[in-house]
PDB file of C-alpha atoms and ligand atoms in Angstrom:
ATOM      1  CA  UNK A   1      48.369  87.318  35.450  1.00  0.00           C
ATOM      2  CA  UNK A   2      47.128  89.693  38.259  1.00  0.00           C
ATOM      3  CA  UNK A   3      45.907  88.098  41.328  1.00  0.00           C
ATOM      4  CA  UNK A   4      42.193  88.238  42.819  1.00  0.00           C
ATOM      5  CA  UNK A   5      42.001  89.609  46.024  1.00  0.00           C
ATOM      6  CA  UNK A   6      39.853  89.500  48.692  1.00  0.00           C
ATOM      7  CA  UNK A   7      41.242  91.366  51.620  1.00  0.00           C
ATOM      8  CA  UNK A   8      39.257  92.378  54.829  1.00  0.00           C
ATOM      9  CA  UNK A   9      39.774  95.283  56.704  1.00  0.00           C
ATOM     10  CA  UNK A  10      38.447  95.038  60.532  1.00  0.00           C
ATOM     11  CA  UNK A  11      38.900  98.826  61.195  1.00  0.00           C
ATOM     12  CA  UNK A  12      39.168  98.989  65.269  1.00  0.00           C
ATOM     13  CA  UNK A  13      36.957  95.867  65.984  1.00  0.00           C
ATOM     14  CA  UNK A  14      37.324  92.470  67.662  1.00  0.00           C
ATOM     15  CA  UNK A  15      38.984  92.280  70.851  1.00  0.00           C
ATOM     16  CA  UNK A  16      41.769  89.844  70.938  1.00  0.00           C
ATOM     17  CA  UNK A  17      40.035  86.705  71.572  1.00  0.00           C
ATOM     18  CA  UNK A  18      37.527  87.216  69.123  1.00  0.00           C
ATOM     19  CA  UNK A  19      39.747  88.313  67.107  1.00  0.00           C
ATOM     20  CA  UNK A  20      41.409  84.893  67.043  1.00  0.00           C
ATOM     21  CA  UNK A  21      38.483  83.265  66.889  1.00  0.00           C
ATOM     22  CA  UNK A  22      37.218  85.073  63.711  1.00  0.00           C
ATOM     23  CA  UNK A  23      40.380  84.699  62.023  1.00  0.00           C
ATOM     24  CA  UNK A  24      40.750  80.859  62.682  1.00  0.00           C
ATOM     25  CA  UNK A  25      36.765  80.161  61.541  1.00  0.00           C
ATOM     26  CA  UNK A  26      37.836  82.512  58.035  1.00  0.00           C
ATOM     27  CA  UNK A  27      41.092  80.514  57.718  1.00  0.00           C
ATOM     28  CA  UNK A  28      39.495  77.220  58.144  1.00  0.00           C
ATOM     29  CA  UNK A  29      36.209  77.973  55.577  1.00  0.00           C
ATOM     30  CA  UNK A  30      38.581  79.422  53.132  1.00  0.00           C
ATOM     31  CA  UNK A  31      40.875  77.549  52.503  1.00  0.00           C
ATOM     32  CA  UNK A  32      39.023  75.242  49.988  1.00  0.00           C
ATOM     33  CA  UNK A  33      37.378  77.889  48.419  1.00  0.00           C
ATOM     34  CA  UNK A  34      40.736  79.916  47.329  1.00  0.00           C
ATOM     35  CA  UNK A  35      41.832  78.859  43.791  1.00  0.00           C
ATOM     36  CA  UNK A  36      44.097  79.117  41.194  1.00  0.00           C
ATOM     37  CA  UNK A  37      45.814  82.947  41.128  1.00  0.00           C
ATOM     38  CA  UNK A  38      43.586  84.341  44.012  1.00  0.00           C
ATOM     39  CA  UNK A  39      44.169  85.308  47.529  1.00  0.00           C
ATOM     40  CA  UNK A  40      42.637  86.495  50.685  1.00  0.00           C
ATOM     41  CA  UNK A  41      44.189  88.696  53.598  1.00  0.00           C
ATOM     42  CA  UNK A  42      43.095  89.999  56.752  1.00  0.00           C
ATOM     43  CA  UNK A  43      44.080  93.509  57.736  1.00  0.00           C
ATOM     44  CA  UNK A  44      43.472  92.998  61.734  1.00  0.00           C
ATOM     45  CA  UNK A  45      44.268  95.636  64.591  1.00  0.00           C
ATOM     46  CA  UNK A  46      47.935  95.227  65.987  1.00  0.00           C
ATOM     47  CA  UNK A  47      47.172  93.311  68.741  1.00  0.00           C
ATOM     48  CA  UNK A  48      46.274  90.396  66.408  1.00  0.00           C
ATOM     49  CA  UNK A  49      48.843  90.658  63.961  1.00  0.00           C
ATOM     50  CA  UNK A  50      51.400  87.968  65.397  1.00  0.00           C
ATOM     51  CA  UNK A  51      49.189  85.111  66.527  1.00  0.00           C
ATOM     52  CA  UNK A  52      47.184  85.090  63.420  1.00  0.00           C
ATOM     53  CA  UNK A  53      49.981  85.750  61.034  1.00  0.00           C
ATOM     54  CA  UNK A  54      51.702  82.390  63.195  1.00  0.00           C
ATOM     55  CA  UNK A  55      48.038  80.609  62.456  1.00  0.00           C
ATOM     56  CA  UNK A  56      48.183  81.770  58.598  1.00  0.00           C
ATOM     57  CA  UNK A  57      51.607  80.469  57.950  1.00  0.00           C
ATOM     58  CA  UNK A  58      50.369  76.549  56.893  1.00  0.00           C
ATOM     59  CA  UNK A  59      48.010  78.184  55.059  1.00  0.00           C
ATOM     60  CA  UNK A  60      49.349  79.214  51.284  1.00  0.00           C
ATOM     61  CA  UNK A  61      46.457  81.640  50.598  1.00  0.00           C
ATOM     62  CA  UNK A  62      45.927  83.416  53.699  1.00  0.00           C
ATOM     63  CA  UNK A  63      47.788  86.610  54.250  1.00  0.00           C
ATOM     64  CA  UNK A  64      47.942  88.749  56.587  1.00  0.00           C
ATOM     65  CA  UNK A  65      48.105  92.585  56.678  1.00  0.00           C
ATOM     66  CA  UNK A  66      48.120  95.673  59.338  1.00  0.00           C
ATOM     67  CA  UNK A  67      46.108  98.992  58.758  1.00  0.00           C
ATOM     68  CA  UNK A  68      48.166 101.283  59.258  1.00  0.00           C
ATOM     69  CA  UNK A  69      52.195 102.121  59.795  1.00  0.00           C
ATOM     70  CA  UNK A  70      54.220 105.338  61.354  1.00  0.00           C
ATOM     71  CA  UNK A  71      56.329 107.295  58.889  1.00  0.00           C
ATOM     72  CA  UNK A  72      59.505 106.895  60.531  1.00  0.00           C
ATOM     73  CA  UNK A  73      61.732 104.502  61.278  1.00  0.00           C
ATOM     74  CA  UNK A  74      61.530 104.411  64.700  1.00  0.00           C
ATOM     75  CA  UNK A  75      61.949 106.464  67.607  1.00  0.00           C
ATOM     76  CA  UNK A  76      60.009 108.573  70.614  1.00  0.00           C
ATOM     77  CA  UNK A  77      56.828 108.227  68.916  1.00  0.00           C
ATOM     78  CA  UNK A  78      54.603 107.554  71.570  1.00  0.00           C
ATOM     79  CA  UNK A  79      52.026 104.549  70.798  1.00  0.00           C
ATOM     80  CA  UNK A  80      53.013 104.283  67.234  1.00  0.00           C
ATOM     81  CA  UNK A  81      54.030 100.985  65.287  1.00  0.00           C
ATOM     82  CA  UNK A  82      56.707 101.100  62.634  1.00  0.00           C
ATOM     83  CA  UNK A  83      56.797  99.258  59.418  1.00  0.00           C
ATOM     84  CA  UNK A  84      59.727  97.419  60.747  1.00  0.00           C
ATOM     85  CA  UNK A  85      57.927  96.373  63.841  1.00  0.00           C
ATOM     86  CA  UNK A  86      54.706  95.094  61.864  1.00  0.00           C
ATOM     87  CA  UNK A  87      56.688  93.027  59.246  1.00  0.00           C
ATOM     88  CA  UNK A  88      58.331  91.554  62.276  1.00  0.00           C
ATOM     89  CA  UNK A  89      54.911  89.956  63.395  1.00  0.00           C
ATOM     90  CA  UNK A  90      54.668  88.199  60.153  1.00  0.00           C
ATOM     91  CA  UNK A  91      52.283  90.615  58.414  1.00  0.00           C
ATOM     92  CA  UNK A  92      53.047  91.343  54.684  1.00  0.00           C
ATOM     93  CA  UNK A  93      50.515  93.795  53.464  1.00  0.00           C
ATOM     94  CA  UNK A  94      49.417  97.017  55.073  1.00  0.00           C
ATOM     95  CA  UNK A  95      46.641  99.091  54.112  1.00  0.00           C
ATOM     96  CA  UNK A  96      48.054 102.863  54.045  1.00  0.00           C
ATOM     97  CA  UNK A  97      45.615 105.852  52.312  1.00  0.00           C
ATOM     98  CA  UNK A  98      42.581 104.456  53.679  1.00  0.00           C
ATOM     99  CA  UNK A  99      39.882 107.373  53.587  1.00  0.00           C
ATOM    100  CA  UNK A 100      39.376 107.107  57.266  1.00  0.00           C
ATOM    101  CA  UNK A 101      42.861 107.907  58.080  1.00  0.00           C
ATOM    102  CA  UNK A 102      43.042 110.829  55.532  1.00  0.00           C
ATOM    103  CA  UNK A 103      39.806 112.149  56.965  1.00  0.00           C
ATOM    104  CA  UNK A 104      39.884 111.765  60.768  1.00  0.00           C
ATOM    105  CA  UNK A 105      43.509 111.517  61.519  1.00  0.00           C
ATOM    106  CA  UNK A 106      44.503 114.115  58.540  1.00  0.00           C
ATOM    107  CA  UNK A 107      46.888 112.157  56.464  1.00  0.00           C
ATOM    108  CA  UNK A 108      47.963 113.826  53.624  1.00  0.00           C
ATOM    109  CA  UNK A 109      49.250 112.410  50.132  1.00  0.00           C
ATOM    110  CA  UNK A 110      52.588 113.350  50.811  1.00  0.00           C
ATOM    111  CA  UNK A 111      52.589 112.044  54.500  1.00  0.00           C
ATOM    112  CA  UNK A 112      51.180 108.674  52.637  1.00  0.00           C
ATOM    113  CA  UNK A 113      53.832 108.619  49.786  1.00  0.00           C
ATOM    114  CA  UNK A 114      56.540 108.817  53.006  1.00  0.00           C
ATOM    115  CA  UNK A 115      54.546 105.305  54.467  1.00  0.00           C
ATOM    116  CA  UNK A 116      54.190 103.922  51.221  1.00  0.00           C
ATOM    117  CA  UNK A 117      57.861 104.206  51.448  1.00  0.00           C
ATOM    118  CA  UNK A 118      58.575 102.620  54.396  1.00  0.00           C
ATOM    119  CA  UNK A 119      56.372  99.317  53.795  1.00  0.00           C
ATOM    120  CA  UNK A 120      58.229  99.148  50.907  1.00  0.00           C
ATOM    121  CA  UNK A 121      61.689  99.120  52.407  1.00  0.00           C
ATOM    122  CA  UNK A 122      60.948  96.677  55.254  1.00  0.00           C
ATOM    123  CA  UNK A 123      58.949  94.336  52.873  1.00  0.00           C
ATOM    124  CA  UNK A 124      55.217  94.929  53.249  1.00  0.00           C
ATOM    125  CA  UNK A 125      53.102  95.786  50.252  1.00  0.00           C
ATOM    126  CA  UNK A 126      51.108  98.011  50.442  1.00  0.00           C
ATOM    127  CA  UNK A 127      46.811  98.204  49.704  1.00  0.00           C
ATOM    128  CA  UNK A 128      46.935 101.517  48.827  1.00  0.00           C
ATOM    129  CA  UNK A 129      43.421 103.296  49.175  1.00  0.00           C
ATOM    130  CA  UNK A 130      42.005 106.016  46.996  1.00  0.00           C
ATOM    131  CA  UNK A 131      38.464 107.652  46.009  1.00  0.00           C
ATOM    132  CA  UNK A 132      36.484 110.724  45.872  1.00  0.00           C
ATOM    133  CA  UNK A 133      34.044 111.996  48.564  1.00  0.00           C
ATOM    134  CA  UNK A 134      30.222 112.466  47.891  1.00  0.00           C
ATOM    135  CA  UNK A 135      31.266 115.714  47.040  1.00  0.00           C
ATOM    136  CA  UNK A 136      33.762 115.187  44.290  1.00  0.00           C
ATOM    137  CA  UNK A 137      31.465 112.615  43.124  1.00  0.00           C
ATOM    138  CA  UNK A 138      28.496 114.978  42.615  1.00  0.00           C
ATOM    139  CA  UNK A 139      30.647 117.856  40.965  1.00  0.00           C
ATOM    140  CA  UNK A 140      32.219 115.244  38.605  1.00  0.00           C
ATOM    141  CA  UNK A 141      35.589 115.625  39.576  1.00  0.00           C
ATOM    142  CA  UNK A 142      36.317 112.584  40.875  1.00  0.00           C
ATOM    143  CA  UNK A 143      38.416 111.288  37.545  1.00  0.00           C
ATOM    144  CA  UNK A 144      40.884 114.176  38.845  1.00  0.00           C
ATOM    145  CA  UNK A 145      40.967 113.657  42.678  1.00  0.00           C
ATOM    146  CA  UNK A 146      41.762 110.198  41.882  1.00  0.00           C
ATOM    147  CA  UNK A 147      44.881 110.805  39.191  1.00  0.00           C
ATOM    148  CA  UNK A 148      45.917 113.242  41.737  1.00  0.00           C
ATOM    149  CA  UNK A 149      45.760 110.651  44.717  1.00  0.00           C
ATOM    150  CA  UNK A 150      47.826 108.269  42.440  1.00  0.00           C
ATOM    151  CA  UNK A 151      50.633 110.543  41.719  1.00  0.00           C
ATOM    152  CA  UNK A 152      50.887 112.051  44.794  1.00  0.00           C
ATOM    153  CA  UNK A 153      50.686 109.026  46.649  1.00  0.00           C
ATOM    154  CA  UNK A 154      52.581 105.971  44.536  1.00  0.00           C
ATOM    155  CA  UNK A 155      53.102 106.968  41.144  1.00  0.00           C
ATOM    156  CA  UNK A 156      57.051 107.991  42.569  1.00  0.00           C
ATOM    157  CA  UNK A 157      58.086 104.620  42.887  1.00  0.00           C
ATOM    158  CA  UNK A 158      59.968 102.732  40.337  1.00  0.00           C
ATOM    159  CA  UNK A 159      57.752 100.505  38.134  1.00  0.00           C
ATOM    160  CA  UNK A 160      59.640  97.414  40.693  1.00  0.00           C
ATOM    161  CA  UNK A 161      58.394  98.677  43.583  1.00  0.00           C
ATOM    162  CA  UNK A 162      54.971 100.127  42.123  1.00  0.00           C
ATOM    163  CA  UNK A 163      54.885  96.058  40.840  1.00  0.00           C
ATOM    164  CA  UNK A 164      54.184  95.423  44.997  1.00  0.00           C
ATOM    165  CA  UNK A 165      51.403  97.562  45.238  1.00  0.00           C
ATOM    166  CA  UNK A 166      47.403  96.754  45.409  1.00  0.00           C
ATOM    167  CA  UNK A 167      44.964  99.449  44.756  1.00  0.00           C
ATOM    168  CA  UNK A 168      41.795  99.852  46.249  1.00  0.00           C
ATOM    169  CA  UNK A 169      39.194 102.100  44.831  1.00  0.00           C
ATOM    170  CA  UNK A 170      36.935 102.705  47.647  1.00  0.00           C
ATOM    171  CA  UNK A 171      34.404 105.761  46.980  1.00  0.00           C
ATOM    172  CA  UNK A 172      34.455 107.878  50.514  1.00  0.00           C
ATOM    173  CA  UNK A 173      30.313 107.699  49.844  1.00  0.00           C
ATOM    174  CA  UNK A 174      30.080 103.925  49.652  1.00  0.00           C
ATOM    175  CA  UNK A 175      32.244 103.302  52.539  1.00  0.00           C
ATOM    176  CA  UNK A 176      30.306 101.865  55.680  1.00  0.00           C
ATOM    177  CA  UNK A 177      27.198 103.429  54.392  1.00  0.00           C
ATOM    178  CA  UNK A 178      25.287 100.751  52.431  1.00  0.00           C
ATOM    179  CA  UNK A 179      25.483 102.415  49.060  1.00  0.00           C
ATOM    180  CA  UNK A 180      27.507 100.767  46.932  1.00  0.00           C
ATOM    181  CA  UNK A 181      28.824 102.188  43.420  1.00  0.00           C
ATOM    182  CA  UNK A 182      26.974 100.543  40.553  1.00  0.00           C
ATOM    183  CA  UNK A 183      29.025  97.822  38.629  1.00  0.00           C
ATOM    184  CA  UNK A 184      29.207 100.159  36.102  1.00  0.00           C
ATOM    185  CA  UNK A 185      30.465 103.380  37.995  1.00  0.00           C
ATOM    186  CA  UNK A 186      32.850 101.722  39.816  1.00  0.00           C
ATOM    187  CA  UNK A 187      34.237  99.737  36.630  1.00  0.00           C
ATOM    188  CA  UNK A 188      34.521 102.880  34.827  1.00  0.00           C
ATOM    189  CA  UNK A 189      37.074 104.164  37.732  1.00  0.00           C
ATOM    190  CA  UNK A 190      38.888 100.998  37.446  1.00  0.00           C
ATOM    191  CA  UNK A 191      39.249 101.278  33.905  1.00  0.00           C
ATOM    192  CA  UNK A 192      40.471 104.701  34.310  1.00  0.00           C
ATOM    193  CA  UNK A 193      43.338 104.288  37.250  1.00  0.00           C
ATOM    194  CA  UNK A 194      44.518 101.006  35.118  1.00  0.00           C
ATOM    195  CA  UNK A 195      44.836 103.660  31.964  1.00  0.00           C
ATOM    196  CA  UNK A 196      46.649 106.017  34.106  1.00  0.00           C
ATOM    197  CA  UNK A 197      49.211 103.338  35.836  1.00  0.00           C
ATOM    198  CA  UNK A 198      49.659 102.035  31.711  1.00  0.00           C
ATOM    199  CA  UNK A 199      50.548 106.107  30.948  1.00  0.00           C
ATOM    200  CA  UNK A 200      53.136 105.538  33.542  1.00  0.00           C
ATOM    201  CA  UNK A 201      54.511 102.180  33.970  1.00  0.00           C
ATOM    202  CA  UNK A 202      53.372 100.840  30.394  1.00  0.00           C
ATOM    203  CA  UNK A 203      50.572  98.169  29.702  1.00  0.00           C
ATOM    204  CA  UNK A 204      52.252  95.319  31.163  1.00  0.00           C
ATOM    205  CA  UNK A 205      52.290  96.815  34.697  1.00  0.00           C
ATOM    206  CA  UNK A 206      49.181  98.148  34.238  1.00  0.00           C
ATOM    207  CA  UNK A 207      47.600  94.671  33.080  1.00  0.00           C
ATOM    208  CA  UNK A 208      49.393  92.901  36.525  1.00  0.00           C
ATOM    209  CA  UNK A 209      48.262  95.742  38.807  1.00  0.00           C
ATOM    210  CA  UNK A 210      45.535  94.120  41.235  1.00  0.00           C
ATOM    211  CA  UNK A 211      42.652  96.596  41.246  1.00  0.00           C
ATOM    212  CA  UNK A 212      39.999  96.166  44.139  1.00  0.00           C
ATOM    213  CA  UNK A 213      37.001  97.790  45.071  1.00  0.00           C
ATOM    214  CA  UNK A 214      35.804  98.590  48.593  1.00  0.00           C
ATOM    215  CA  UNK A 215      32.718 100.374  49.637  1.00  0.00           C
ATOM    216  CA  UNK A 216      30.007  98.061  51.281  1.00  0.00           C
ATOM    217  CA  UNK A 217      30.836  95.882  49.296  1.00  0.00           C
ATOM    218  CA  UNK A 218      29.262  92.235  50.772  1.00  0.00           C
ATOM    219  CA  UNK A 219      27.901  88.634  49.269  1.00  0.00           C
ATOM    220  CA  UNK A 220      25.059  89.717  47.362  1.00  0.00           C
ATOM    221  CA  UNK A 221      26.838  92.808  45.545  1.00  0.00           C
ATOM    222  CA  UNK A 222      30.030  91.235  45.093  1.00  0.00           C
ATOM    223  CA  UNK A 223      29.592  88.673  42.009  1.00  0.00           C
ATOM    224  CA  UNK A 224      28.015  91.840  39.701  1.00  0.00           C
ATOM    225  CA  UNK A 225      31.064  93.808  40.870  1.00  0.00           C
ATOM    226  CA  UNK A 226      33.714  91.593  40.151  1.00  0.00           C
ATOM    227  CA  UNK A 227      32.956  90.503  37.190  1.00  0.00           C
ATOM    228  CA  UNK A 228      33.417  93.591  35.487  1.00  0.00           C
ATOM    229  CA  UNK A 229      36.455  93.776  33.712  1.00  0.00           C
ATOM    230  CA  UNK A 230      38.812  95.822  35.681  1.00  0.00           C
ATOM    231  CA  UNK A 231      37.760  94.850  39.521  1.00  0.00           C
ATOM    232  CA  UNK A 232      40.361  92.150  40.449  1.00  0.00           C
ATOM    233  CA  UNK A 233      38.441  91.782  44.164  1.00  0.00           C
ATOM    234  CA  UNK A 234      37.441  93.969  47.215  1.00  0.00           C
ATOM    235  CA  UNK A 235      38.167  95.157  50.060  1.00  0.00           C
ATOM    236  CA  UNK A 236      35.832  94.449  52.728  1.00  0.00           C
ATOM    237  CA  UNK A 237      34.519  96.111  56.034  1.00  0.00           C
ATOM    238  CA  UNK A 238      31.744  95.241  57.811  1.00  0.00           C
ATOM    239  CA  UNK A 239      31.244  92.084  55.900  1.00  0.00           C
ATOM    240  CA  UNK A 240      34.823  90.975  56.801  1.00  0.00           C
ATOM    241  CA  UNK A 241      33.526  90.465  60.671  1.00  0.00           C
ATOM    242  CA  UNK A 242      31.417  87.702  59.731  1.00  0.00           C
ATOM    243  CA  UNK A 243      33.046  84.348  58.834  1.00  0.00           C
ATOM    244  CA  UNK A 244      30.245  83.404  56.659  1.00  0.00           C
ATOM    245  CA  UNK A 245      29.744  86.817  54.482  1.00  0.00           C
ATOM    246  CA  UNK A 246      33.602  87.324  54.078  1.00  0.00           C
ATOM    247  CA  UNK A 247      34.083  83.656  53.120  1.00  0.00           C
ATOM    248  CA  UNK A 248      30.863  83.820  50.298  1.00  0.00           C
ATOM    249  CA  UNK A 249      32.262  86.983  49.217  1.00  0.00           C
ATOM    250  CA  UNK A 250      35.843  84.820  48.555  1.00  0.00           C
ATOM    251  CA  UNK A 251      34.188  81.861  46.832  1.00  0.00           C
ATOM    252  CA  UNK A 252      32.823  84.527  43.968  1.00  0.00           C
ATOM    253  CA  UNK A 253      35.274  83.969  42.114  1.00  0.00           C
ATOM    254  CA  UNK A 254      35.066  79.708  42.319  1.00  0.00           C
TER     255      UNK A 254
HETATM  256  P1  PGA B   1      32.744  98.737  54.282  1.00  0.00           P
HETATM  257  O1  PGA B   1      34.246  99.269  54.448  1.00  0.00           O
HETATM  258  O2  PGA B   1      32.831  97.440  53.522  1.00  0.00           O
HETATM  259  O3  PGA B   1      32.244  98.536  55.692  1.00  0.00           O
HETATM  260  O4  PGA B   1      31.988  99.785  53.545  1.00  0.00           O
HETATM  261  C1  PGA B   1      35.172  99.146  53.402  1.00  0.00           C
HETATM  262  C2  PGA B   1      36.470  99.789  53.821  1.00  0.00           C
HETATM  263  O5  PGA B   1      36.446 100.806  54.512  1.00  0.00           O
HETATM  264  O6  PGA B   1      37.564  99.295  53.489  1.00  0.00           O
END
């Protein structure tokens, strides 16, 4: 059965002692709250990856993730982090395809597919991001920005590896601006990348494939959105900075 996930993403907030503290106060009100086949992670900046993946470690349904990973192995790239080098903190998720890296730092789907690639090989799965812009939304061509996204970006991996991804359909509209998608427009996308990974992969993967949306997505919204069939949990932004919101938005599915 495919998990329920509640991950948050920090983006480049909390400094590193409130970064601890947030991450203890989420570990400590969750950890009642997660049941059965669900689980929450925290995508953190770097600097917090080790000491709160060492604090998550008694803690069965806590994981931890980075947001971001280099392409290559490793080498003279200034300031960069390798795949390697975050699984070695104790993270096991990253979060690669994120529309804020595609948009302000220009990563491309085949740059992406190359990351993808390299989480996979040094054992972090990735949450692998996709969604139109208001744009693609408006012109109602979002159903083929999305396939494209998809193939471009994970559909070359064997249905084994593919088995270690999580989506995340976040609209590029709904992200950080307060407008979420409707239950129903955002279950209709669902719907249609779990059709497209059953074209590929066959039903079964499709029906294990965790499916989350993200796009302000916080405590009051999040019981109408996951409810719908094909959300299996969210991805969370701003609401992930405050211990209370991220851990309400986790106990929707008690
Ligand atoms: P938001 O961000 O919840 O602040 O809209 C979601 C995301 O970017 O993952």
């Amino acid at each position: 059965m495919r998990k329920k996930i509640v991950a948050g993403n920090w983006k480049m907030n909390m400094d590193y002692q409130e970064g601890i503290s947030l991450f203890s106060e989420v570990a400590n009100m969750v950890k009642d709250e997660v049941i059965g086949n669900q689980l929450v992670i925290v995508c953190s900046p770097f600097i917090h990856l080790h000491s709160i993946a060492s604090l998550a470690k008694d803690n069965n349904n806590v994981f931890v993730g980075a947001q971001n990973i280099h392409q290559e192995e490793a080498g003279a790239y200034t300031g960069e982090i390798s795949a390697k080098q975050a699984r070695s903190t104790g993270a096991e998720y990253v979060i690669l395809g994120h529309s804020e890296r595609r948009a302000y730092f220009g990563e491309s789907d085949e740059l992406l597919a190359k990351k993808v690639n390299g989480a996979l090989a040094h054992g972090l799965s990735p949450i692998f991001c996709i969604g139109e812009t208001k744009e693609e939304r408006e012109s109602g061509q979002f159903f083929e920005v999305i396939k494209s996204q998809l193939e471009k970006g994970v559909f070359h991996l064997s249905a084994s590896d593919f088995s270690k991804v999580v989506l995340a359909y976040e609209p590029v509209w709904a992200i950080g601006t307060g407008l979420t998608a409707s239950p129903e427009q955002a279950q209709e996308v669902h719907a249609f990348i779990r059709k497209e990974i059953a074209a590929k992969y066959g039903a079964a993967v499709a029906d294990d494939t965790s499916i989350l949306y993200g796009g302000s997505c916080n405590p009051k919204n999040a019981p109408d959105l996951f409810s719908q069939t094909d959300i299996d949990g969210g991805l969370i932004g701003g609401a992930s900075l405050k211990s209370r919101d991220f851990t309400d938005i986790v106990k929707v599915f008690n």
